[in-house]
CSV table of N, CA and C and ligand atoms in Angstrom, one decimal:
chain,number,residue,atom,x,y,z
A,1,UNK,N,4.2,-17.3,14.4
A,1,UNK,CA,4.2,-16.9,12.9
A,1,UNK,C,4.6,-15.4,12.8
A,2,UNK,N,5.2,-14.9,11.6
A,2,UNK,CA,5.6,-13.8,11.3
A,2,UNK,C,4.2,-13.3,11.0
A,3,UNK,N,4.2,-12.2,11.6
A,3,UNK,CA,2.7,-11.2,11.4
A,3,UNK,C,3.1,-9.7,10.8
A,4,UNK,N,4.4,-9.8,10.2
A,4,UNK,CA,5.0,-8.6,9.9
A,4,UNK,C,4.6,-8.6,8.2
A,5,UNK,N,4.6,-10.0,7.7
A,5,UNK,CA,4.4,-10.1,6.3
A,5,UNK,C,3.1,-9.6,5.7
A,6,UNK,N,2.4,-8.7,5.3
A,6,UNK,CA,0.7,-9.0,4.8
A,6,UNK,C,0.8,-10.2,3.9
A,7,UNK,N,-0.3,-10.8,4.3
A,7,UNK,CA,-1.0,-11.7,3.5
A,7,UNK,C,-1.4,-11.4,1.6
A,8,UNK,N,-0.2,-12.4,1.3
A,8,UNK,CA,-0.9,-12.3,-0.2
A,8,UNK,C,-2.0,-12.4,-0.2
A,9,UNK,N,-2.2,-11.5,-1.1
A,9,UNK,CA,-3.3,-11.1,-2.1
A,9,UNK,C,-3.7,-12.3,-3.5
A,10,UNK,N,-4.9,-12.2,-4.0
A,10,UNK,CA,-4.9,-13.2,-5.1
A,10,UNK,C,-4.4,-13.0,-6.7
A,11,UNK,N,-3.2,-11.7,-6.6
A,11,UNK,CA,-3.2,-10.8,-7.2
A,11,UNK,C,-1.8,-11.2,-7.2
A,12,UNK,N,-1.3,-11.5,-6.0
A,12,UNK,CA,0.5,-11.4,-5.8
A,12,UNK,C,1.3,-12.3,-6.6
A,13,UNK,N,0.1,-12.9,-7.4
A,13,UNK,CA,1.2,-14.5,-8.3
A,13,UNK,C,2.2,-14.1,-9.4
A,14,UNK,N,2.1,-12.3,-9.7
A,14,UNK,CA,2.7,-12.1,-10.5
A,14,UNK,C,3.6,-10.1,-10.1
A,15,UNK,N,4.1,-10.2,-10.9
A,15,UNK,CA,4.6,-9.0,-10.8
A,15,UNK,C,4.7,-8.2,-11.9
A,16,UNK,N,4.0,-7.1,-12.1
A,16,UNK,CA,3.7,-6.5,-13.6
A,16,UNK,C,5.3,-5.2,-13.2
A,17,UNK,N,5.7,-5.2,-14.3
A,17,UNK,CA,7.0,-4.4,-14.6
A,17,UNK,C,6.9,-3.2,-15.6
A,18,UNK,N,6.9,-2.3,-15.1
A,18,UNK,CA,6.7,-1.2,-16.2
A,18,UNK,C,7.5,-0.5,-17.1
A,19,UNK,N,7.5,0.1,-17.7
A,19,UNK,CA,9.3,0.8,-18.7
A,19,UNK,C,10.0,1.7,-17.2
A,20,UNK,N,11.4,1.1,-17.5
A,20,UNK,CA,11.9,1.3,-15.9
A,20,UNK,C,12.0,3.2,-16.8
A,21,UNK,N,12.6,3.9,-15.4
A,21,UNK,CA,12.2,5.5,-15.7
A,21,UNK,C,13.4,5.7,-16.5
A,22,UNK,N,14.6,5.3,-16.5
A,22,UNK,CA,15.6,5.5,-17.3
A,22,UNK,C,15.3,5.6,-18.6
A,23,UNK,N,14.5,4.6,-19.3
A,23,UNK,CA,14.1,4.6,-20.2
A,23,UNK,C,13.5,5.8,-21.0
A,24,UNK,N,12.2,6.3,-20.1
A,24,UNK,CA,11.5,7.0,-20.0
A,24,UNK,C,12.0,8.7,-20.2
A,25,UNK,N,13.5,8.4,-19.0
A,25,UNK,CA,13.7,9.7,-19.5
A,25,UNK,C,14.6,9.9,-20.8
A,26,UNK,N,15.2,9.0,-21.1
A,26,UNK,CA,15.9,8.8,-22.4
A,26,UNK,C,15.0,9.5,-23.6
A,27,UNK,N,13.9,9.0,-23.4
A,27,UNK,CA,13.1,9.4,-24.8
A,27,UNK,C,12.8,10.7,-24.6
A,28,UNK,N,11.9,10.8,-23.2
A,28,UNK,CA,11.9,12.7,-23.0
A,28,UNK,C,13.5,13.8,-23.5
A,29,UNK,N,14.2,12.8,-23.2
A,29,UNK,CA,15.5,13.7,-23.6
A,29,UNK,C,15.9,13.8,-24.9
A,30,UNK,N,15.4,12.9,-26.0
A,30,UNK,CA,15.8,13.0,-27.3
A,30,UNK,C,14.7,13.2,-28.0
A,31,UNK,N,13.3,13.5,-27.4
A,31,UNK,CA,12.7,14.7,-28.4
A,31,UNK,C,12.8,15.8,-28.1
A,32,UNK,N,13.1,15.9,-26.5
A,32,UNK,CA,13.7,17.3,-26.1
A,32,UNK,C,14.7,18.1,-27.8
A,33,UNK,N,15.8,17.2,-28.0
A,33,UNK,CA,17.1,17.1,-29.4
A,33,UNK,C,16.2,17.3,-30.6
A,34,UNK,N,14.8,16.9,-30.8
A,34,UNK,CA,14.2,16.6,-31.6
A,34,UNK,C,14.6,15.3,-32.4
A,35,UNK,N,15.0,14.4,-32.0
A,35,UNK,CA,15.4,12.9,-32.4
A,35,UNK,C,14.2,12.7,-33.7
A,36,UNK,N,14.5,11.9,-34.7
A,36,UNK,CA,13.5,12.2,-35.7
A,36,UNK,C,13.1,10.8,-35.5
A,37,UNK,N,13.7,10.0,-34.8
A,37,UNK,CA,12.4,8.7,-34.0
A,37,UNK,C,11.8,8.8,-32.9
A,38,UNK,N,11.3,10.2,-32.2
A,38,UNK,CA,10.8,10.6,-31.6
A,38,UNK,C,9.9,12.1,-31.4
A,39,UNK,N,8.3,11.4,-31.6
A,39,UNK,CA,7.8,12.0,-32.3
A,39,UNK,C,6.7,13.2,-31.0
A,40,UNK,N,6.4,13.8,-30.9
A,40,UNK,CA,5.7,14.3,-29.4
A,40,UNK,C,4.9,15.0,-30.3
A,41,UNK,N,3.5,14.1,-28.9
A,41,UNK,CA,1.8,14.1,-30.0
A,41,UNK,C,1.0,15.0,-29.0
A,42,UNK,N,0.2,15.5,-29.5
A,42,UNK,CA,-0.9,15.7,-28.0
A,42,UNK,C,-2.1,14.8,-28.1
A,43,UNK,N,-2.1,14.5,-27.1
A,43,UNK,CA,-3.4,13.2,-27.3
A,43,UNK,C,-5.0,13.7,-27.4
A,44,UNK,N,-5.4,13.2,-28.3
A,44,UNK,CA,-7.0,13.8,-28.9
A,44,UNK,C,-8.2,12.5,-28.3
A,45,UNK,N,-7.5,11.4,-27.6
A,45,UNK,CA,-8.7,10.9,-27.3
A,45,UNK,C,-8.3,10.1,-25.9
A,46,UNK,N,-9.3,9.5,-25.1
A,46,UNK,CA,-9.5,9.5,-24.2
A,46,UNK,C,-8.4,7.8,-23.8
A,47,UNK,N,-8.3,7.0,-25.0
A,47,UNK,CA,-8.1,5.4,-24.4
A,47,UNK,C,-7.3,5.4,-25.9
A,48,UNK,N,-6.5,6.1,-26.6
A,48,UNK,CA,-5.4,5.8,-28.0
A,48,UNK,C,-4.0,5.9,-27.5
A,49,UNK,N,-3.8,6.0,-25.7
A,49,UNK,CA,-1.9,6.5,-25.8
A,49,UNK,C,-1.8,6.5,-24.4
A,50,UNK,N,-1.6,4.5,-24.3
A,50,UNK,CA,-1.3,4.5,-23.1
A,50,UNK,C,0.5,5.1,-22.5
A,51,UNK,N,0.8,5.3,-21.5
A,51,UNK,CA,2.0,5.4,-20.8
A,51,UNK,C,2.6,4.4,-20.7
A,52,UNK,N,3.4,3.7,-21.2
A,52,UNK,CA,4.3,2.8,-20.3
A,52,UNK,C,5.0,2.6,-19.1
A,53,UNK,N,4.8,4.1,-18.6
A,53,UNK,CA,5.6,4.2,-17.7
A,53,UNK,C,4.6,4.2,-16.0
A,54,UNK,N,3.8,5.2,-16.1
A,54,UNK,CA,2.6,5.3,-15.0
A,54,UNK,C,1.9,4.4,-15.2
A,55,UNK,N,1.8,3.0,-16.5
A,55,UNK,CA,0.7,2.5,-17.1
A,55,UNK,C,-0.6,2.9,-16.7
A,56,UNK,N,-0.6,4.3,-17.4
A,56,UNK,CA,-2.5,4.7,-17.2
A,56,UNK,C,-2.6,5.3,-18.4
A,57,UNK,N,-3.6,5.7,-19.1
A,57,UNK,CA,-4.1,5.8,-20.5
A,57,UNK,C,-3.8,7.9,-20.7
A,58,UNK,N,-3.0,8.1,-21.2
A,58,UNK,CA,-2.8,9.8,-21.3
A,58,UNK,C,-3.8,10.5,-22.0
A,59,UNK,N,-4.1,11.6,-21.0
A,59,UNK,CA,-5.6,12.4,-20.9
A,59,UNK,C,-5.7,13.4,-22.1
A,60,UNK,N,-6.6,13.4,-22.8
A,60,UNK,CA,-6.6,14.5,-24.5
A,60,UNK,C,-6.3,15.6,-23.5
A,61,UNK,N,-5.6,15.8,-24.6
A,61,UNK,CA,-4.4,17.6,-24.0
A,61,UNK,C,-3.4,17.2,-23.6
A,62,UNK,N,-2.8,15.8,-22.9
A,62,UNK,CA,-1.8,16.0,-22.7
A,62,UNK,C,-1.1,15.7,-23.7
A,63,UNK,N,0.3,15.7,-23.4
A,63,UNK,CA,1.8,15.2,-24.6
A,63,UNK,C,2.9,13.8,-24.1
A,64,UNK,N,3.0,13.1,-25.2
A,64,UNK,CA,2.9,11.9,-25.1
A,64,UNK,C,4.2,11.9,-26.0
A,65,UNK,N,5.2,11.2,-25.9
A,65,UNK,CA,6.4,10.9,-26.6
A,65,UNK,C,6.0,9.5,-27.4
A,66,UNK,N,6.1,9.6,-29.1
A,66,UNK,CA,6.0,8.5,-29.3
A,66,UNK,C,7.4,7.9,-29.9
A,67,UNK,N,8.1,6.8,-29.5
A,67,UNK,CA,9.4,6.5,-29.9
A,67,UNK,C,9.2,4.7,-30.0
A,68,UNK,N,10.3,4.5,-30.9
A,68,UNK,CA,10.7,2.7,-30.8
A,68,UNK,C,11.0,2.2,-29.9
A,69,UNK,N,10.9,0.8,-29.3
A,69,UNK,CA,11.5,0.4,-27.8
A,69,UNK,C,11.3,-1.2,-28.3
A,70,UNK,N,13.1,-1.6,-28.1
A,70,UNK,CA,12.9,-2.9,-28.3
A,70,UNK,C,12.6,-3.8,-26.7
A,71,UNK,N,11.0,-4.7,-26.9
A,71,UNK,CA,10.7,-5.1,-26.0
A,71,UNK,C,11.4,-7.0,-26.0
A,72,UNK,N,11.8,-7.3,-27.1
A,72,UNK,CA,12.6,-8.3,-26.9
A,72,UNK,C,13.9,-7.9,-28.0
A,73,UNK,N,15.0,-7.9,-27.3
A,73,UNK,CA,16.3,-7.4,-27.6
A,73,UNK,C,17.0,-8.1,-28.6
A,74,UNK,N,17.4,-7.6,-29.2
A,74,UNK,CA,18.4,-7.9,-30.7
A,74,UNK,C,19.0,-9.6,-30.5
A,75,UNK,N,19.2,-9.9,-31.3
A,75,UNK,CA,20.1,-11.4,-31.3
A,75,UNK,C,18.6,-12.7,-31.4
A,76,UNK,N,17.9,-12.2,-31.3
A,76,UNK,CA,17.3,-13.5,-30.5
A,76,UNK,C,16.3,-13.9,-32.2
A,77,UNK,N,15.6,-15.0,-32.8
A,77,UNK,CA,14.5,-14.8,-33.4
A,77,UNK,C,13.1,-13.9,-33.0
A,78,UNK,N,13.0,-13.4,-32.2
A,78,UNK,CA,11.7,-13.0,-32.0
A,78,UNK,C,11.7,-11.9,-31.4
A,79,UNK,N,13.4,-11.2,-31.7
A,79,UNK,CA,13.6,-10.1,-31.5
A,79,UNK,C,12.5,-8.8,-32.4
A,80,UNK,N,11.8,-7.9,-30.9
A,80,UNK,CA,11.2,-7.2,-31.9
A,80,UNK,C,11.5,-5.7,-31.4
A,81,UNK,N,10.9,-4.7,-32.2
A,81,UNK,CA,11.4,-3.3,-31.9
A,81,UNK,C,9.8,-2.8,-32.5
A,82,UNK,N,9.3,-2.3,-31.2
A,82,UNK,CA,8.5,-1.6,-32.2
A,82,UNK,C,7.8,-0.3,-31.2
A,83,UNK,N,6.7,0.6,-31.7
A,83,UNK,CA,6.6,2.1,-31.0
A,83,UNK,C,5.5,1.8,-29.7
A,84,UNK,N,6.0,3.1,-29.0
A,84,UNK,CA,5.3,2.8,-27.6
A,84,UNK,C,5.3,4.6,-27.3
A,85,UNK,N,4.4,4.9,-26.3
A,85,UNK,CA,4.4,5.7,-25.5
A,85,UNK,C,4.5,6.2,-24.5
A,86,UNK,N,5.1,7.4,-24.3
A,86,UNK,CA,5.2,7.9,-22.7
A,86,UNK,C,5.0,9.1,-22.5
A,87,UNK,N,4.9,9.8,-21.1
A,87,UNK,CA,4.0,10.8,-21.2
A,87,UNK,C,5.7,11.7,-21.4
A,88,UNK,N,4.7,12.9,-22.1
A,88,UNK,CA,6.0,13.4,-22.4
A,88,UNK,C,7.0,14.5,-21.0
A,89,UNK,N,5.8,15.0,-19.8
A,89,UNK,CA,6.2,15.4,-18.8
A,89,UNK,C,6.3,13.9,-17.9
A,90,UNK,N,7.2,14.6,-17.0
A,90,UNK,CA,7.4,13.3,-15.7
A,90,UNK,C,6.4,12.7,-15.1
A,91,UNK,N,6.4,11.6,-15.5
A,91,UNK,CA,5.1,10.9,-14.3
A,91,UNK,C,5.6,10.1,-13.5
A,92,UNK,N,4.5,9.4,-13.0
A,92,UNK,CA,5.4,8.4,-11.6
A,92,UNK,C,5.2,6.8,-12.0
A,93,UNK,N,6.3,6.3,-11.8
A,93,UNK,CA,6.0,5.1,-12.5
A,93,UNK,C,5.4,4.1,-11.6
A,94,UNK,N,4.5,3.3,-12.6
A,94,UNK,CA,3.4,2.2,-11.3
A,94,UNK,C,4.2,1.4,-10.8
A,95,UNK,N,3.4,1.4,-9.6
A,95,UNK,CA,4.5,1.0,-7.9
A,95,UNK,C,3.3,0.2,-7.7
A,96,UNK,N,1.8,-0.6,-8.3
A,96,UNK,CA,1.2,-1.3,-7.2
A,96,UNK,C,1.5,-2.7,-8.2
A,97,UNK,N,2.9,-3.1,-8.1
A,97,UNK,CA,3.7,-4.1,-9.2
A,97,UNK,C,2.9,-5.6,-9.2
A,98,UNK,N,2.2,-5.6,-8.0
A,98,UNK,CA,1.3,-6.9,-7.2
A,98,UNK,C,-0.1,-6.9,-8.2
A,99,UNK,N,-0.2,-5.7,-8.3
A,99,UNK,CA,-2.2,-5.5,-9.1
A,99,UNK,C,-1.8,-5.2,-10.8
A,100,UNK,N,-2.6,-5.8,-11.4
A,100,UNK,CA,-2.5,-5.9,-12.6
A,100,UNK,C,-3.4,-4.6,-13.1
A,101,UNK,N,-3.1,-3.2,-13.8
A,101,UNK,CA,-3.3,-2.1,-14.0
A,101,UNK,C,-4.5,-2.0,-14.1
A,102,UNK,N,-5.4,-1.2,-14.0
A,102,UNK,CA,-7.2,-0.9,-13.3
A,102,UNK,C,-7.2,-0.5,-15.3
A,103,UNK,N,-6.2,0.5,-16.2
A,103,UNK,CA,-6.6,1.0,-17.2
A,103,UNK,C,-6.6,-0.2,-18.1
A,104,UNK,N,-5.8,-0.6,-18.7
A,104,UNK,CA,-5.6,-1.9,-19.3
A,104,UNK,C,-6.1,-3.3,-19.2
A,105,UNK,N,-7.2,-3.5,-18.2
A,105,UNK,CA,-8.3,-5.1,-18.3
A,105,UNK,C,-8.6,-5.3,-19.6
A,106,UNK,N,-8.9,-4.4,-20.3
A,106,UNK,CA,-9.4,-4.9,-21.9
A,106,UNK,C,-8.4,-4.4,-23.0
A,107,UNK,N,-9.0,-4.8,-24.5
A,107,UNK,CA,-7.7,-5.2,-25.2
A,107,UNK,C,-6.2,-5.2,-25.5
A,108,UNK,N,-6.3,-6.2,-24.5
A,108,UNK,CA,-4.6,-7.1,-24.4
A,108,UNK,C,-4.4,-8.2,-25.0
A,109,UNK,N,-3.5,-8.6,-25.5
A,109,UNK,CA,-3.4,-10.0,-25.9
A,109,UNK,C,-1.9,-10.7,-25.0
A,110,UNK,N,-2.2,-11.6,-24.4
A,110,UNK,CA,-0.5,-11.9,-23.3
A,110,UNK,C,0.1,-13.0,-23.9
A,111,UNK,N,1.7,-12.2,-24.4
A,111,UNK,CA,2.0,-13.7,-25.4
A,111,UNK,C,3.3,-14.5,-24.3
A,112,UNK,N,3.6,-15.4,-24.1
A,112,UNK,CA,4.6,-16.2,-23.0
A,112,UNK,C,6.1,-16.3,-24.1
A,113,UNK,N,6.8,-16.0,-23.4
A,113,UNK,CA,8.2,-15.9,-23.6
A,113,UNK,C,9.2,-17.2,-22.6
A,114,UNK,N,10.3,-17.8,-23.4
A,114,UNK,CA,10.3,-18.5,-22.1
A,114,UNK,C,12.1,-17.7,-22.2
A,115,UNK,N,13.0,-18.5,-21.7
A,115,UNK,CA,14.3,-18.0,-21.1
A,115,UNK,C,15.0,-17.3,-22.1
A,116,UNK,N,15.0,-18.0,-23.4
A,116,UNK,CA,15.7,-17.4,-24.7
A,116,UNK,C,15.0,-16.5,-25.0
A,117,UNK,N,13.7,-15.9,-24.2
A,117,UNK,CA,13.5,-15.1,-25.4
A,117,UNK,C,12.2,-15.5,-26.9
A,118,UNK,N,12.5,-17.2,-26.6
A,118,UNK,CA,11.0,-17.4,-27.6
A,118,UNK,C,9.4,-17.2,-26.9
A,119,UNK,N,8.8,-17.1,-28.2
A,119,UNK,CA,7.6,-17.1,-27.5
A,119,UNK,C,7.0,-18.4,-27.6
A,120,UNK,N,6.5,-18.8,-26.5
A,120,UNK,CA,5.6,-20.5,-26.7
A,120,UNK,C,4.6,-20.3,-26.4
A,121,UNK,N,3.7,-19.2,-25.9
A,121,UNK,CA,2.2,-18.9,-26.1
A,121,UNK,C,1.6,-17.9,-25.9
A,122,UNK,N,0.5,-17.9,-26.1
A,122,UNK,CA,-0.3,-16.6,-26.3
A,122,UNK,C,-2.1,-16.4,-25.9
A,123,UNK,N,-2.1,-15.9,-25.1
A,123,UNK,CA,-3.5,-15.8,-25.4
A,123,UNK,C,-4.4,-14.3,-25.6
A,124,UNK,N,-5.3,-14.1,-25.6
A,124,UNK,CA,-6.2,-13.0,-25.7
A,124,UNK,C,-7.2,-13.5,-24.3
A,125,UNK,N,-7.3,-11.9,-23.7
A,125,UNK,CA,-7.8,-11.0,-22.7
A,125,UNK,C,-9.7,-11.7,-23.3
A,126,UNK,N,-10.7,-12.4,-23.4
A,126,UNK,CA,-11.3,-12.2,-24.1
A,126,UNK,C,-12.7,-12.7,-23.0
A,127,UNK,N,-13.2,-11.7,-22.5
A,127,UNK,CA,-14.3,-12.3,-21.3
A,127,UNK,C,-13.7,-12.8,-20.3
A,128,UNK,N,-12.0,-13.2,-20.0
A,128,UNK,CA,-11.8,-13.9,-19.2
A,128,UNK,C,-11.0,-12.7,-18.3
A,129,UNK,N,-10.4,-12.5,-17.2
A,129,UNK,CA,-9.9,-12.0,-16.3
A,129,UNK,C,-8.5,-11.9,-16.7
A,130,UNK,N,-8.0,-10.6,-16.7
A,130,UNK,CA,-6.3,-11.0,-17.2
A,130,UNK,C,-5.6,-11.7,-16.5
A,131,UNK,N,-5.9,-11.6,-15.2
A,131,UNK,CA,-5.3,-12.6,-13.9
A,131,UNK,C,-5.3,-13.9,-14.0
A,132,UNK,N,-6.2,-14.2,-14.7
A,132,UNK,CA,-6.7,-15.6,-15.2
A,132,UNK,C,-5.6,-16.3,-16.0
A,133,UNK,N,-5.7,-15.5,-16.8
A,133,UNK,CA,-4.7,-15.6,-18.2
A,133,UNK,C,-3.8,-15.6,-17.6
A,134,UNK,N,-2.9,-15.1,-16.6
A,134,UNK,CA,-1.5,-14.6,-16.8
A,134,UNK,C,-1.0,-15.8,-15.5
A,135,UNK,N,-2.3,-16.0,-14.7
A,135,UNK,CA,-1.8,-17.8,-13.9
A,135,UNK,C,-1.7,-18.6,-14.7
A,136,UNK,N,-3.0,-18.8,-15.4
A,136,UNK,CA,-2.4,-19.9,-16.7
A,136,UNK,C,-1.0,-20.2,-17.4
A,137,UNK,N,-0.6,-19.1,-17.8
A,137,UNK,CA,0.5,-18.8,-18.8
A,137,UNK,C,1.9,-19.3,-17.6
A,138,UNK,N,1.5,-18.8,-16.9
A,138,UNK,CA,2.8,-19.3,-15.8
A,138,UNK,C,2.9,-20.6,-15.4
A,139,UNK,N,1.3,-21.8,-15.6
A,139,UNK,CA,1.2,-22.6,-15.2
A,139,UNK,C,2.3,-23.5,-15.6
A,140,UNK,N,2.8,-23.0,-17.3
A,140,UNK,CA,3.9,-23.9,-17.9
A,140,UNK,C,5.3,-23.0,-17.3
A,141,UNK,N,6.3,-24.3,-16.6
A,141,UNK,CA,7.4,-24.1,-15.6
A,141,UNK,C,8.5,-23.5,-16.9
A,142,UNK,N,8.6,-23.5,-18.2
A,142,UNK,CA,9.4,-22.8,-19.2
A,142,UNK,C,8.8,-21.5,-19.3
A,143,UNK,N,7.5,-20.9,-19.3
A,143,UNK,CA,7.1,-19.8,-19.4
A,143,UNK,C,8.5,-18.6,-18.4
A,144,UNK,N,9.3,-17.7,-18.9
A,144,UNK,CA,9.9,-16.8,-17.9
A,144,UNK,C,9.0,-15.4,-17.5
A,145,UNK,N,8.4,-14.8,-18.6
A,145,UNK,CA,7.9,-13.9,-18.3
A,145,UNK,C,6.7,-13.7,-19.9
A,146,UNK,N,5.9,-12.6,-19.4
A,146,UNK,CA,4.8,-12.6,-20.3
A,146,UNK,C,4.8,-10.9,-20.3
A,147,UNK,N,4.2,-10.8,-21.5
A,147,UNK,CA,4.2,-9.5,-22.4
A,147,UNK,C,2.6,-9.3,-22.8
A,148,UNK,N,2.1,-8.0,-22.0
A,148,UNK,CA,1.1,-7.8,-22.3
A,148,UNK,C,1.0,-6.7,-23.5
A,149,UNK,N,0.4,-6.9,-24.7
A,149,UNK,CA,0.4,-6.1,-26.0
A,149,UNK,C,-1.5,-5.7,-26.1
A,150,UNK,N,-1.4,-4.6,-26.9
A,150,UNK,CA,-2.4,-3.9,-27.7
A,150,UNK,C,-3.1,-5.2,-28.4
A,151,UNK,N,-3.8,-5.7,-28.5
A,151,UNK,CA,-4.7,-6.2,-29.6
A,151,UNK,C,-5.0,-6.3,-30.7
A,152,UNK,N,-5.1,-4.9,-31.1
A,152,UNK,CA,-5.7,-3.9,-32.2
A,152,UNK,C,-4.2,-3.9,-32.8
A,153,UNK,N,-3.4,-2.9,-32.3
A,153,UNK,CA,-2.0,-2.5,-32.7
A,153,UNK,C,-0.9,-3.5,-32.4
A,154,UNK,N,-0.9,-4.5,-31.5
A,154,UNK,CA,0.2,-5.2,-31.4
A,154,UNK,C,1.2,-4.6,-30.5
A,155,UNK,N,1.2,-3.6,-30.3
A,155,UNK,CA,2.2,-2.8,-29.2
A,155,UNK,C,2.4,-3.0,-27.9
A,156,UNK,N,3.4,-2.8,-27.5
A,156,UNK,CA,3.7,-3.7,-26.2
A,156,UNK,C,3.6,-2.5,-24.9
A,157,UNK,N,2.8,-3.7,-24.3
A,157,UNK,CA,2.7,-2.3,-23.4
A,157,UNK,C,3.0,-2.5,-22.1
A,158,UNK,N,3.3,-3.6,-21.4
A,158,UNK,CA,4.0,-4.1,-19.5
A,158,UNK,C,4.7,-5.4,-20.2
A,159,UNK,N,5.2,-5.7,-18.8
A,159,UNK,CA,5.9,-6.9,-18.9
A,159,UNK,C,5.1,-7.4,-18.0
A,160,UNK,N,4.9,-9.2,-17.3
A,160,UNK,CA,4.5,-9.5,-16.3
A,160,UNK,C,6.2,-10.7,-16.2
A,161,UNK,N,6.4,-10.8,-14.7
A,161,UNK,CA,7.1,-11.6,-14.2
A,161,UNK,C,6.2,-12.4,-13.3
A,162,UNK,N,6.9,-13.8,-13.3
A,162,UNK,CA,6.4,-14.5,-11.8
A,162,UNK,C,6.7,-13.6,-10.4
A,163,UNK,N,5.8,-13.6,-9.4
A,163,UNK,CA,6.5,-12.9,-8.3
A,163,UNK,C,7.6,-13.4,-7.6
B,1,ZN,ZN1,3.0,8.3,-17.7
């Protein structure tokens, strides 16, 4: 047997995807311009402005780019565009793609997307384990990927893929 591989984890059934850095620096670069859809806040509370990019929650004092980002792309019905955050200096973007983010366990709602682009289901984070939820959602073979959103706000904040 290959002993080179580690042993999946119960964790590895998915692959969480974060705003790739291109993105990221795009928006740092056009409030840099002062782009007037891109707004740079300082954050006053501890859990209001997550990063998309490091997915971890940005610390009051720091500065946070707030801009539009279409997380399902034009053409489609269920095409949406809506605001998200990133820190406004360089961070490092989450690399543990296998673990579902330690900041974000609670209010998520994960809606399932299948190849076009529709969404065919959804559920809410709600006493249950996100990992839970996000086997589930994959259990259906049209599911392609799932979209973890804000609750409260609706804002999209990871992607999940099958691994
Ligand atoms: Zn960040």
């Amino acid at each position: 047997m290959n002993t080179s591989i580690p042993k999946p984890s119960a964790s590895s059934a998915f692959r969480i995807v974060p705003l790739p850095t291109e993105v990221a620096e795009e928006a740092r670069n056009a409030a840099k311009f002062h782009a007037k859809d891109h707004a740079v806040i300082t954050v006053d509370s501890p859990d209001g402005y997550p990063c998309r990019h490091c997915l971890r929650w940005a610390k009051p004092g720091e500065h946070v780019i707030l801009f539009p980002y279409a997380s399902v792309p034009r053409g489609h019905p269920y095409s949406e565009t809506g605001p998200i955050f990133v820190h406004a200096e360089p961070c490092e973007r989450y690399d543990i793609t296998g673990e579902y983010p330690a900041d974000f366990r609670n209010g998520r709602v994960f809606r399932a997307y299948d190849a076009d682009y529709n969404m065919i289901d959804a559920e809410v984070a709600d006493g249950v384990e996100p990992e839970e939820i996000i086997e589930k959602l994959f259990q259906n073979p049209r599911v392609r990927f799932v979209d973890a959103r804000s609750v409260a706000r609706g804002c999209f904040t990871f992607r999940i893929l099958r691994a």
